[in-house]
């Protein structure tokens, strides 16, 4: 009898028993029957699945496992990418459709609001680079585990313990993949750009609280909107750059003067308005207020927010601070403009450089040098020596006795007794060495002392008197002629400071790519190096200068000294500098400045005045450092960096013969009537 039963494939399968057949004939008959049935009906999905499974049996275990893993990874990446992409596309489509339905004026306003929305968050940026590194580590670990398993899959499949270990590890990997993998590759700015600020009413827009507001008496403007403002936008063209002759861009809002200062500062931060355009677009007084808001926001990103609060920009001076500290018979004060150059990358950190000067183009030129250095390797600065000096002049009855004093000081045990006497007068000062020089009956004892964060002249002078008293106990016939015998050497050009150093001895260097030399400095590597050799080296040698193998180091040293409350007269020895330039094998520009006698401090003297203190705070070196001497050393690095930036920019201007044209265009104005 025939028995028709439905098979799992979905079509009837007839089973006809065939008696009295051998097993071989029975099998052949069944195969022929199956072929007939297969040709009589189209293949179904189930048949195709069975065929695929049968084909997999021909693959080795390793090949099969690798295929499964590859399919899983592709599927995981598809899920991760499709989710964010679809969301972004949906937001874009919705934004586009909404904008198309709005009138032209509304669409323009919505576009402006979308641009402003990018600055309306002040939350800290997540550290995406950490997650990115973790992704690479996890992906590498997962790949290695798969390769390890595939290398001996048959053994691991038969070993339940090893197989369980692999499954547990892979489970952790998969949890990470589906939970976190790919997050760091999302471009957050795309989502910020695709937000729909038009849904918010203008009156409900939230402004970010400023990093640090200036005094309310100075400005009642709302806070500046800031997001990712550091590193700042590219530097504005400087006076030695012909592009600075151009008129302001036509993209500047026509109602600029009607905008509050905070919004104008935001435009400057976004590089939509250049710093040097503010005086032309506004009035000079308002330009200063806007620029202060801008720099306050930038300095806050370096942890120096509010530094400019105590830097006056209106007529004000607390004469009580001057009394008994800075000046006598006071009748007033001389205001000197303070400009801000930078940022410059110095020893891996961004630094701004305050400069007080009345020389037009100096700050702008230094700013261009800072930009070129930061576009290159950044500045690398090292302190070689640190010690302020004082050289008392003592006199003996005879030259022989003078020689005996010098020989006695040269012995180690005797120096230690002088060191003890010196350090009994100070908490921070440490006597480092004493070098005697004999001239007939006179002995000039050059004492060098570590003075912490103070410049140290008062400290070492007080200690020098204690040293003389100690010497008199050994040599009663010794008399003090002058506490300073001019071998220090203070406030005078001297080979002693050039060779032995005084204060902080600094060497600083940087490498500027040749394309930056062309685009930013507007010259070539060969031209600037030749100009440096013939001007700064050969020309200075022909003039017989001492420590003057540079273009204008004193310009930048003095400007920083005036801004930060240093003794401006010490610019004489602090400006000792030799500027060297070379073309590297790669065709780039290498520059260095060696300055053996930078004399600076961050406590005492003029550093306590409000304006000078504000400039020190802008650099991040106000007062004493965490370790004695740290802040003063950093200030010396900044002075050297400003000097190298100024040397670089001026030499580029000389090499391209644009110096005079720039000064005539930017540093001349009609005489006021």
XYZ file of C-alpha atoms in Angstrom:
673
model
C 0.000 0.000 0.000
C 1.047 3.564 -0.684
C 1.482 5.909 2.238
C 1.754 9.637 1.497
C 3.201 11.624 4.425
C 4.226 15.283 4.522
C 7.952 15.739 4.950
C 9.651 18.516 6.965
C 10.382 20.227 3.647
C 6.731 20.935 3.047
C 5.831 18.656 0.130
C 4.396 15.106 0.148
C 6.886 12.284 0.041
C 5.651 8.942 -1.206
C 7.178 5.872 0.449
C 6.843 2.670 -1.525
C 8.167 -0.497 0.164
C 10.104 -2.665 -2.279
C 10.291 -6.281 -1.088
C 12.836 -8.941 -2.004
C 15.627 -6.440 -2.902
C 19.214 -6.548 -1.750
C 20.454 -3.650 0.436
C 22.496 -2.196 -2.431
C 19.571 -2.300 -4.841
C 17.345 -0.840 -2.154
C 19.705 2.147 -1.677
C 20.009 2.824 -5.393
C 16.268 2.734 -5.771
C 15.812 5.277 -2.973
C 18.381 7.619 -4.552
C 16.612 7.465 -7.910
C 13.301 8.140 -6.208
C 14.745 11.170 -4.374
C 16.145 12.539 -7.620
C 12.776 12.204 -9.260
C 11.051 13.930 -6.382
C 13.694 16.711 -6.312
C 13.241 17.437 -9.974
C 9.516 17.387 -9.670
C 9.349 20.294 -7.171
C 11.367 23.563 -6.782
C 13.949 23.723 -3.915
C 12.700 25.316 -0.728
C 14.517 27.388 1.919
C 14.904 24.315 4.067
C 16.525 22.395 1.232
C 18.968 25.262 0.684
C 19.863 25.350 4.387
C 20.464 21.573 4.355
C 22.689 21.943 1.315
C 24.674 24.750 2.968
C 25.171 22.721 6.143
C 26.284 19.744 4.057
C 28.831 21.923 2.251
C 30.212 23.133 5.583
C 31.135 19.564 6.470
C 33.842 19.744 3.823
C 35.569 22.635 5.665
C 38.224 22.038 8.307
C 37.529 22.964 11.919
C 39.938 25.919 11.751
C 38.360 27.333 8.603
C 34.877 26.968 10.007
C 35.749 28.706 13.245
C 37.544 31.573 11.479
C 34.490 32.115 9.275
C 32.167 32.345 12.282
C 34.437 34.866 14.026
C 34.771 37.009 10.896
C 31.005 37.117 10.392
C 30.526 38.062 14.063
C 33.023 40.931 13.856
C 31.493 42.302 10.657
C 28.047 42.159 12.216
C 29.284 43.936 15.364
C 30.874 46.770 13.408
C 27.733 47.098 11.313
C 25.602 47.526 14.443
C 27.995 50.066 15.985
C 28.294 52.188 12.879
C 24.697 52.023 11.693
C 23.293 53.247 15.011
C 25.242 56.508 15.222
C 25.026 57.087 11.498
C 21.301 56.611 11.316
C 20.792 58.915 14.267
C 22.974 61.560 12.720
C 21.209 61.209 9.361
C 17.820 61.430 11.021
C 18.837 64.622 12.833
C 20.239 66.067 9.628
C 17.127 65.198 7.627
C 14.828 66.640 10.264
C 16.914 69.805 10.456
C 16.949 70.107 6.661
C 13.216 69.543 6.296
C 12.434 72.055 9.017
C 14.706 74.643 7.472
C 13.118 74.219 4.062
C 9.697 74.931 5.487
C 10.862 78.163 7.128
C 11.061 81.553 5.414
C 14.437 82.718 4.166
C 14.952 85.132 7.077
C 14.153 82.377 9.602
C 16.554 79.988 7.896
C 19.334 82.578 8.096
C 18.636 83.175 11.783
C 18.553 79.432 12.436
C 21.940 79.038 10.741
C 23.394 81.752 12.963
C 21.933 80.077 16.045
C 23.415 76.730 14.976
C 26.829 78.320 14.742
C 26.457 79.917 18.164
C 25.252 76.676 19.752
C 28.714 75.200 19.331
C 30.026 77.605 21.935
C 27.215 77.114 24.450
C 28.747 74.299 26.444
C 31.450 74.662 29.053
C 31.589 71.061 30.272
C 34.993 69.400 30.262
C 35.792 67.334 27.179
C 36.025 63.565 27.903
C 39.448 62.032 27.462
C 38.618 60.191 24.255
C 42.222 59.228 23.608
C 42.169 56.892 26.642
C 39.139 55.037 25.286
C 40.741 54.864 21.861
C 43.881 53.260 23.298
C 41.726 50.822 25.279
C 39.913 49.881 22.057
C 43.185 49.036 20.377
C 44.362 46.978 23.354
C 41.109 45.008 23.595
C 40.910 44.414 19.839
C 44.518 43.211 19.787
C 43.914 40.895 22.732
C 40.797 39.457 21.120
C 42.592 38.858 17.822
C 45.502 37.119 19.548
C 43.135 34.845 21.489
C 41.350 33.873 18.276
C 44.636 33.112 16.548
C 45.760 31.057 19.542
C 42.550 29.021 19.471
C 42.614 28.573 15.694
C 46.192 27.334 15.770
C 45.107 24.188 17.666
C 41.321 24.201 17.532
C 40.824 20.437 17.527
C 42.729 20.043 20.799
C 40.912 22.887 22.545
C 37.500 21.628 21.384
C 38.165 18.229 22.961
C 39.465 19.811 26.195
C 36.455 21.111 28.149
C 38.613 23.105 30.603
C 40.486 25.019 27.907
C 37.314 25.559 25.925
C 35.563 27.018 28.972
C 38.455 29.406 29.581
C 38.328 30.659 26.001
C 34.559 31.104 26.181
C 34.794 33.119 29.402
C 37.466 35.429 27.957
C 35.529 35.901 24.729
C 32.399 36.701 26.677
C 34.206 39.595 28.368
C 35.533 40.795 25.028
C 32.054 40.699 23.480
C 30.581 42.616 26.429
C 33.166 45.347 25.847
C 32.626 45.356 22.089
C 28.879 45.841 22.336
C 29.124 48.238 25.289
C 32.028 50.579 24.571
C 33.903 49.701 21.373
C 33.607 52.430 18.769
C 32.534 55.203 21.153
C 35.820 57.056 20.791
C 35.445 57.155 17.022
C 32.251 59.209 17.166
C 32.800 62.790 16.067
C 30.970 64.746 18.736
C 31.209 67.996 16.835
C 28.905 66.518 14.200
C 26.168 66.102 16.765
C 26.710 69.618 18.088
C 26.462 70.969 14.560
C 23.242 69.028 13.922
C 21.388 70.285 16.960
C 18.311 72.408 16.403
C 18.757 75.595 18.392
C 15.797 77.102 16.550
C 13.528 75.186 18.903
C 14.785 77.351 21.753
C 13.530 80.864 22.206
C 16.256 83.525 22.151
C 15.277 84.636 25.613
C 15.820 81.093 26.900
C 19.297 80.595 25.492
C 21.728 79.658 28.217
C 25.024 81.457 28.403
C 28.007 79.711 29.874
C 29.400 81.185 33.023
C 32.780 82.799 32.334
C 35.922 81.160 33.560
C 36.675 84.220 35.546
C 35.015 87.635 35.251
C 36.893 90.869 35.432
C 35.891 93.335 38.095
C 32.279 94.416 37.778
C 33.376 98.015 37.868
C 35.361 97.419 34.691
C 32.662 95.696 32.649
C 29.058 94.682 33.102
C 29.026 92.565 29.952
C 27.630 89.040 30.050
C 30.156 86.202 30.146
C 32.083 85.176 27.064
C 30.908 81.988 25.377
C 33.914 79.714 25.139
C 34.398 76.142 23.950
C 37.687 74.482 23.099
C 39.433 77.839 22.933
C 42.872 76.381 23.487
C 45.016 75.997 21.493
C 43.831 79.393 20.289
C 43.122 80.284 16.722
C 46.001 81.057 14.422
C 47.864 84.214 15.194
C 46.776 87.423 13.549
C 49.006 88.778 10.793
C 51.851 90.831 12.197
C 53.339 94.048 10.968
C 56.199 92.334 9.141
C 53.678 90.242 7.181
C 52.342 91.971 4.035
C 48.969 90.266 4.505
C 48.382 92.510 7.525
C 47.974 95.435 5.131
C 44.628 94.037 3.973
C 41.360 95.630 5.006
C 39.030 93.818 7.453
C 36.987 90.974 6.010
C 33.512 91.740 4.701
C 32.136 88.812 6.751
C 32.271 90.914 9.917
C 28.738 91.680 11.182
C 27.508 95.081 10.057
C 26.058 95.788 13.521
C 29.294 94.935 15.306
C 29.345 98.093 17.424
C 25.846 97.311 18.702
C 26.890 93.870 19.999
C 27.913 93.494 23.649
C 31.609 93.069 24.380
C 31.154 89.405 25.300
C 29.777 88.535 21.850
C 32.554 90.425 20.107
C 35.104 88.571 22.254
C 33.468 85.303 21.169
C 33.916 86.317 17.527
C 37.600 86.973 18.192
C 37.960 83.584 19.885
C 36.368 81.964 16.826
C 38.914 83.789 14.632
C 36.113 85.592 12.790
C 37.691 88.896 13.845
C 41.443 89.379 14.133
C 42.993 90.953 17.208
C 44.619 93.756 15.275
C 41.277 94.757 13.682
C 39.544 95.688 16.933
C 40.840 99.262 17.104
C 39.676 99.898 13.533
C 36.266 98.267 13.957
C 35.552 99.684 17.437
C 37.245 102.497 19.306
C 40.634 101.993 21.030
C 39.184 102.003 24.562
C 36.515 99.426 23.802
C 39.025 97.328 21.856
C 41.102 96.944 25.013
C 38.058 95.815 27.017
C 37.123 93.209 24.391
C 40.675 91.954 24.142
C 40.865 91.566 27.932
C 37.763 89.356 27.856
C 39.309 87.253 25.124
C 42.627 86.765 26.883
C 40.935 86.120 30.227
C 39.125 83.188 28.601
C 42.308 81.897 26.981
C 44.372 82.223 30.156
C 41.705 80.346 32.084
C 42.281 77.336 29.825
C 45.855 77.336 31.162
C 44.748 77.636 34.794
C 45.478 81.373 34.969
C 41.925 82.714 34.774
C 41.330 86.178 36.164
C 45.010 87.110 35.866
C 44.202 90.375 34.098
C 41.830 91.554 36.813
C 44.635 93.433 38.600
C 46.189 94.724 35.376
C 44.822 98.276 35.144
C 43.590 99.621 31.851
C 42.185 102.824 33.289
C 43.969 105.527 35.255
C 44.613 104.050 38.681
C 47.613 103.446 40.909
C 47.669 102.655 44.614
C 50.463 104.904 45.849
C 50.422 103.184 49.236
C 52.032 100.173 47.564
C 54.785 102.383 46.176
C 55.686 104.064 49.483
C 58.848 102.619 50.990
C 59.180 99.983 48.286
C 59.489 101.304 44.762
C 59.894 105.072 44.478
C 60.400 108.268 46.469
C 59.175 111.839 45.989
C 56.339 110.465 43.872
C 54.489 112.866 41.568
C 52.687 110.350 39.358
C 53.367 107.376 37.125
C 54.068 106.654 33.463
C 51.583 104.270 31.843
C 53.211 101.856 29.396
C 51.045 99.749 27.053
C 51.116 96.014 27.728
C 50.667 93.586 24.842
C 50.250 89.823 24.964
C 52.275 87.611 22.628
C 51.644 83.946 22.129
C 50.785 81.335 22.888
C 54.161 79.709 22.435
C 54.800 76.049 23.126
C 57.538 76.065 25.756
C 58.822 72.772 27.157
C 55.572 71.120 26.119
C 53.223 73.727 27.610
C 51.409 76.712 26.124
C 52.526 80.056 27.564
C 51.469 83.656 26.955
C 54.074 86.414 27.186
C 53.098 89.878 28.531
C 55.278 92.653 27.097
C 55.309 96.311 28.156
C 56.670 98.514 25.407
C 56.194 101.728 23.449
C 57.909 100.356 20.333
C 55.378 99.650 17.625
C 55.497 96.234 15.928
C 57.547 94.625 18.734
C 54.679 92.599 20.227
C 53.257 91.775 16.798
C 56.625 90.595 15.528
C 57.223 88.500 18.644
C 53.751 87.039 18.203
C 54.677 85.881 14.710
C 57.820 84.234 16.058
C 55.753 82.468 18.725
C 53.394 81.186 16.048
C 56.207 79.844 13.869
C 57.892 78.119 16.818
C 54.613 76.517 17.942
C 53.915 75.360 14.385
C 57.288 73.649 14.498
C 58.862 71.642 17.289
C 58.031 74.121 20.035
C 60.720 75.683 22.213
C 62.908 73.492 24.415
C 64.672 75.440 27.186
C 67.242 74.326 29.778
C 68.775 76.049 32.811
C 72.545 75.525 32.839
C 73.396 77.538 35.979
C 71.413 79.319 38.675
C 73.143 81.760 40.986
C 73.229 85.499 41.580
C 76.623 87.057 42.289
C 78.161 89.791 44.397
C 81.915 90.607 44.453
C 83.072 92.619 47.494
C 86.402 94.400 47.154
C 88.681 94.004 50.190
C 92.140 95.529 50.694
C 95.225 94.237 52.504
C 98.389 96.120 53.537
C 100.474 94.240 50.959
C 100.094 92.201 47.807
C 101.525 89.150 49.609
C 98.797 89.299 52.247
C 96.207 89.755 49.518
C 97.504 86.597 47.855
C 97.338 84.729 51.162
C 93.660 85.661 51.525
C 92.929 84.407 48.001
C 94.736 81.111 48.606
C 92.962 80.628 51.929
C 89.512 81.089 50.338
C 90.399 78.515 47.666
C 90.640 75.658 50.184
C 87.494 73.551 50.610
C 87.376 73.564 54.429
C 87.794 77.328 54.552
C 85.041 77.844 51.966
C 82.677 75.762 54.105
C 83.235 78.115 57.032
C 82.385 81.094 54.805
C 79.326 79.234 53.507
C 78.101 78.708 57.068
C 78.484 82.407 57.842
C 76.670 83.413 54.655
C 73.702 81.052 55.102
C 73.189 82.175 58.720
C 71.691 85.388 57.319
C 69.000 83.871 55.034
C 66.376 81.150 54.943
C 66.562 80.359 51.216
C 69.993 81.567 50.132
C 72.726 78.979 49.597
C 76.326 80.019 48.924
C 77.498 77.965 45.940
C 81.067 79.142 45.452
C 83.562 81.952 46.125
C 86.114 82.942 43.467
C 88.878 85.388 44.539
C 90.782 87.572 42.066
C 93.898 89.506 43.160
C 94.862 92.927 41.798
C 97.858 94.214 43.788
C 96.648 94.777 47.362
C 93.020 94.255 46.395
C 91.067 91.000 46.458
C 87.748 90.773 44.605
C 85.739 87.878 46.051
C 83.005 86.873 43.595
C 80.355 85.114 45.658
C 77.632 83.126 43.873
C 74.464 82.192 45.699
C 71.191 80.388 45.020
C 68.382 82.805 45.885
C 65.168 80.800 45.430
C 62.415 82.734 43.661
C 63.927 86.141 44.489
C 66.286 87.873 42.086
C 68.532 87.907 45.127
C 70.583 91.111 45.194
C 69.491 92.086 48.700
C 69.916 88.505 49.896
C 73.459 88.111 48.606
C 74.487 91.605 49.736
C 73.469 90.792 53.288
C 75.275 87.464 53.160
C 78.388 89.068 51.691
C 78.750 91.272 54.772
C 78.672 88.135 56.940
C 81.438 86.589 54.803
C 83.619 89.689 55.226
C 83.122 89.575 58.994
C 84.223 85.916 58.999
C 87.358 86.771 56.991
C 88.282 89.582 59.388
C 88.447 87.069 62.208
C 91.177 85.227 60.275
C 92.801 88.281 58.686
C 92.426 91.231 61.093
C 94.287 93.615 58.718
C 91.616 93.086 55.999
C 89.384 96.084 55.254
C 86.271 96.353 53.108
C 86.569 98.973 50.346
C 83.243 98.340 48.578
C 80.499 95.777 48.994
C 80.348 95.630 45.195
C 83.718 95.695 43.461
C 82.232 95.548 39.920
C 83.291 91.965 39.280
C 79.730 90.845 40.013
C 79.005 92.319 37.370
C 75.736 94.197 37.943
C 74.085 96.457 35.320
C 77.177 96.640 33.110
C 78.324 94.824 29.999
C 81.139 92.510 31.079
C 82.953 89.477 29.739
C 82.713 88.011 33.259
C 78.949 87.573 32.964
C 79.256 86.421 29.338
C 81.696 83.644 30.279
C 80.830 82.704 33.873
C 77.143 83.557 33.826
C 75.017 85.409 36.360
C 71.486 84.703 37.531
C 69.990 82.036 35.255
C 72.110 80.708 32.391
C 69.656 79.467 29.751
C 69.924 77.766 26.378
C 66.786 77.443 24.240
C 66.205 75.896 20.819
C 63.518 75.080 18.255
C 63.178 73.583 14.793
C 60.949 75.353 12.251
C 59.770 73.322 9.212
C 60.737 74.892 5.907
C 57.085 75.263 4.831
C 56.397 77.264 8.005
C 59.425 79.453 7.258
C 57.897 80.198 3.862
C 54.248 80.609 4.890
C 54.562 82.291 8.312
C 57.959 83.997 8.203
C 57.739 84.879 4.486
C 61.345 83.934 3.721
C 63.501 80.885 3.031
C 65.698 78.816 5.326
C 68.807 79.639 3.328
C 68.123 83.376 3.310
C 67.522 83.647 7.059
C 70.560 81.536 8.001
C 72.850 83.599 5.749
C 71.479 86.824 7.200
C 72.085 85.542 10.716
C 75.717 84.611 10.045
C 76.592 87.871 8.351
C 74.708 90.140 10.766
C 74.661 88.511 14.198
C 78.026 86.722 14.044
C 80.374 88.478 11.625
C 78.895 91.949 12.053
C 78.903 91.745 15.850
C 82.487 90.443 15.850
C 83.604 93.347 13.682
C 81.943 95.736 16.144
C 83.755 94.106 19.080
C 80.578 93.489 21.059
C 80.479 91.551 24.350
C 77.485 89.235 24.483
C 75.846 91.067 21.605
C 75.747 88.360 18.947
C 72.041 88.812 18.371
C 69.541 90.938 16.464
C 67.683 92.717 19.283
C 67.565 90.532 22.395
C 67.401 93.617 24.635
C 64.058 94.576 23.072
C 62.234 91.482 24.272
C 64.117 91.173 27.560
C 63.265 94.745 28.537
C 59.603 94.423 27.495
C 59.112 91.316 29.647
C 61.103 92.896 32.502
C 58.883 95.980 32.542
C 55.698 93.919 32.432
C 56.704 91.545 35.235
C 58.311 93.970 37.698
C 61.979 93.115 37.133
C 64.798 95.627 37.476
C 64.913 97.169 33.961
C 68.549 98.264 34.418
C 69.580 94.614 34.644
C 68.546 94.218 31.040
C 72.188 95.163 30.296
C 73.581 91.781 31.344
C 70.320 89.850 30.968
C 70.346 90.626 27.222
C 73.646 88.810 26.697
C 72.718 86.450 23.892
C 74.157 84.594 20.923
C 71.633 83.570 18.266
C 72.577 80.629 16.051
C 70.692 79.328 13.018
C 71.367 76.302 10.841
C 69.704 74.450 7.996
C 68.995 70.851 9.013
C 69.669 67.887 6.688
C 65.919 67.829 6.015
C 65.987 71.457 4.905
C 64.282 72.842 8.038
C 65.461 75.737 10.209
C 67.132 75.121 13.570
C 67.496 78.129 15.876
C 68.944 78.545 19.352
C 69.588 81.382 21.783
C 72.183 81.032 24.535
C 71.675 83.578 27.323
C 74.152 83.128 30.217
C 72.963 85.899 32.546
C 69.174 86.317 32.848
C 68.474 87.966 36.231
C 64.838 87.543 37.259
C 62.687 86.896 40.319
C 59.013 86.399 41.115
C 59.047 87.804 44.652
C 60.314 91.135 45.975
C 60.946 94.438 44.223
C 58.455 95.497 41.598
C 56.769 92.066 41.453
C 54.463 93.100 44.309
C 52.771 95.925 42.413
C 49.278 95.013 41.172
C 49.881 95.389 37.432
C 53.219 93.578 37.449
C 51.795 90.889 39.702
C 48.945 90.416 37.222
C 51.401 89.810 34.395
C 53.283 87.251 36.493
C 49.981 85.532 37.175
C 49.229 85.455 33.448
C 52.448 83.510 32.962
C 51.636 81.305 35.965
C 54.611 82.291 38.129
C 53.233 84.758 40.658
C 54.966 84.572 44.051
C 57.058 81.688 45.327
C 56.969 78.299 43.649
C 56.040 74.964 45.159
C 59.770 74.308 45.323
C 62.025 77.323 45.998
C 63.255 78.688 42.701
C 60.732 76.953 40.388
C 58.815 80.115 39.467
C 61.938 82.188 38.883
C 63.354 79.477 36.629
C 60.128 79.339 34.623
C 60.210 83.120 34.204
C 63.779 82.823 32.872
C 62.532 80.227 30.369
C 59.794 82.643 29.272
C 62.279 85.510 28.820
C 64.457 83.250 26.662
C 61.421 82.103 24.650
C 60.334 85.694 24.016
C 63.867 86.545 22.933
C 64.099 83.623 20.503
C 60.665 84.440 19.024
C 61.716 88.057 18.531
C 65.039 87.043 16.980
C 63.305 84.663 14.583
C 60.741 87.178 13.365
C 63.130 90.123 13.016
C 65.729 88.076 11.132
C 62.979 86.860 8.791
C 61.948 90.472 8.152
C 65.552 91.453 7.457
C 66.059 88.459 5.174
C 62.948 89.352 3.166
C 63.631 93.128 3.258
C 60.167 93.878 4.675
C 61.196 95.550 7.947
C 61.135 99.201 6.847
C 57.923 98.836 4.840
C 56.170 97.256 7.826
C 57.255 99.970 10.243
C 56.305 102.733 7.840
C 52.845 101.205 7.397
C 52.111 100.278 11.001
C 54.308 102.380 13.237
C 53.577 105.832 11.848
C 50.498 107.960 12.322
C 49.729 111.668 11.900
C 50.768 113.852 14.793
C 47.912 114.609 17.152
C 46.716 118.224 17.038
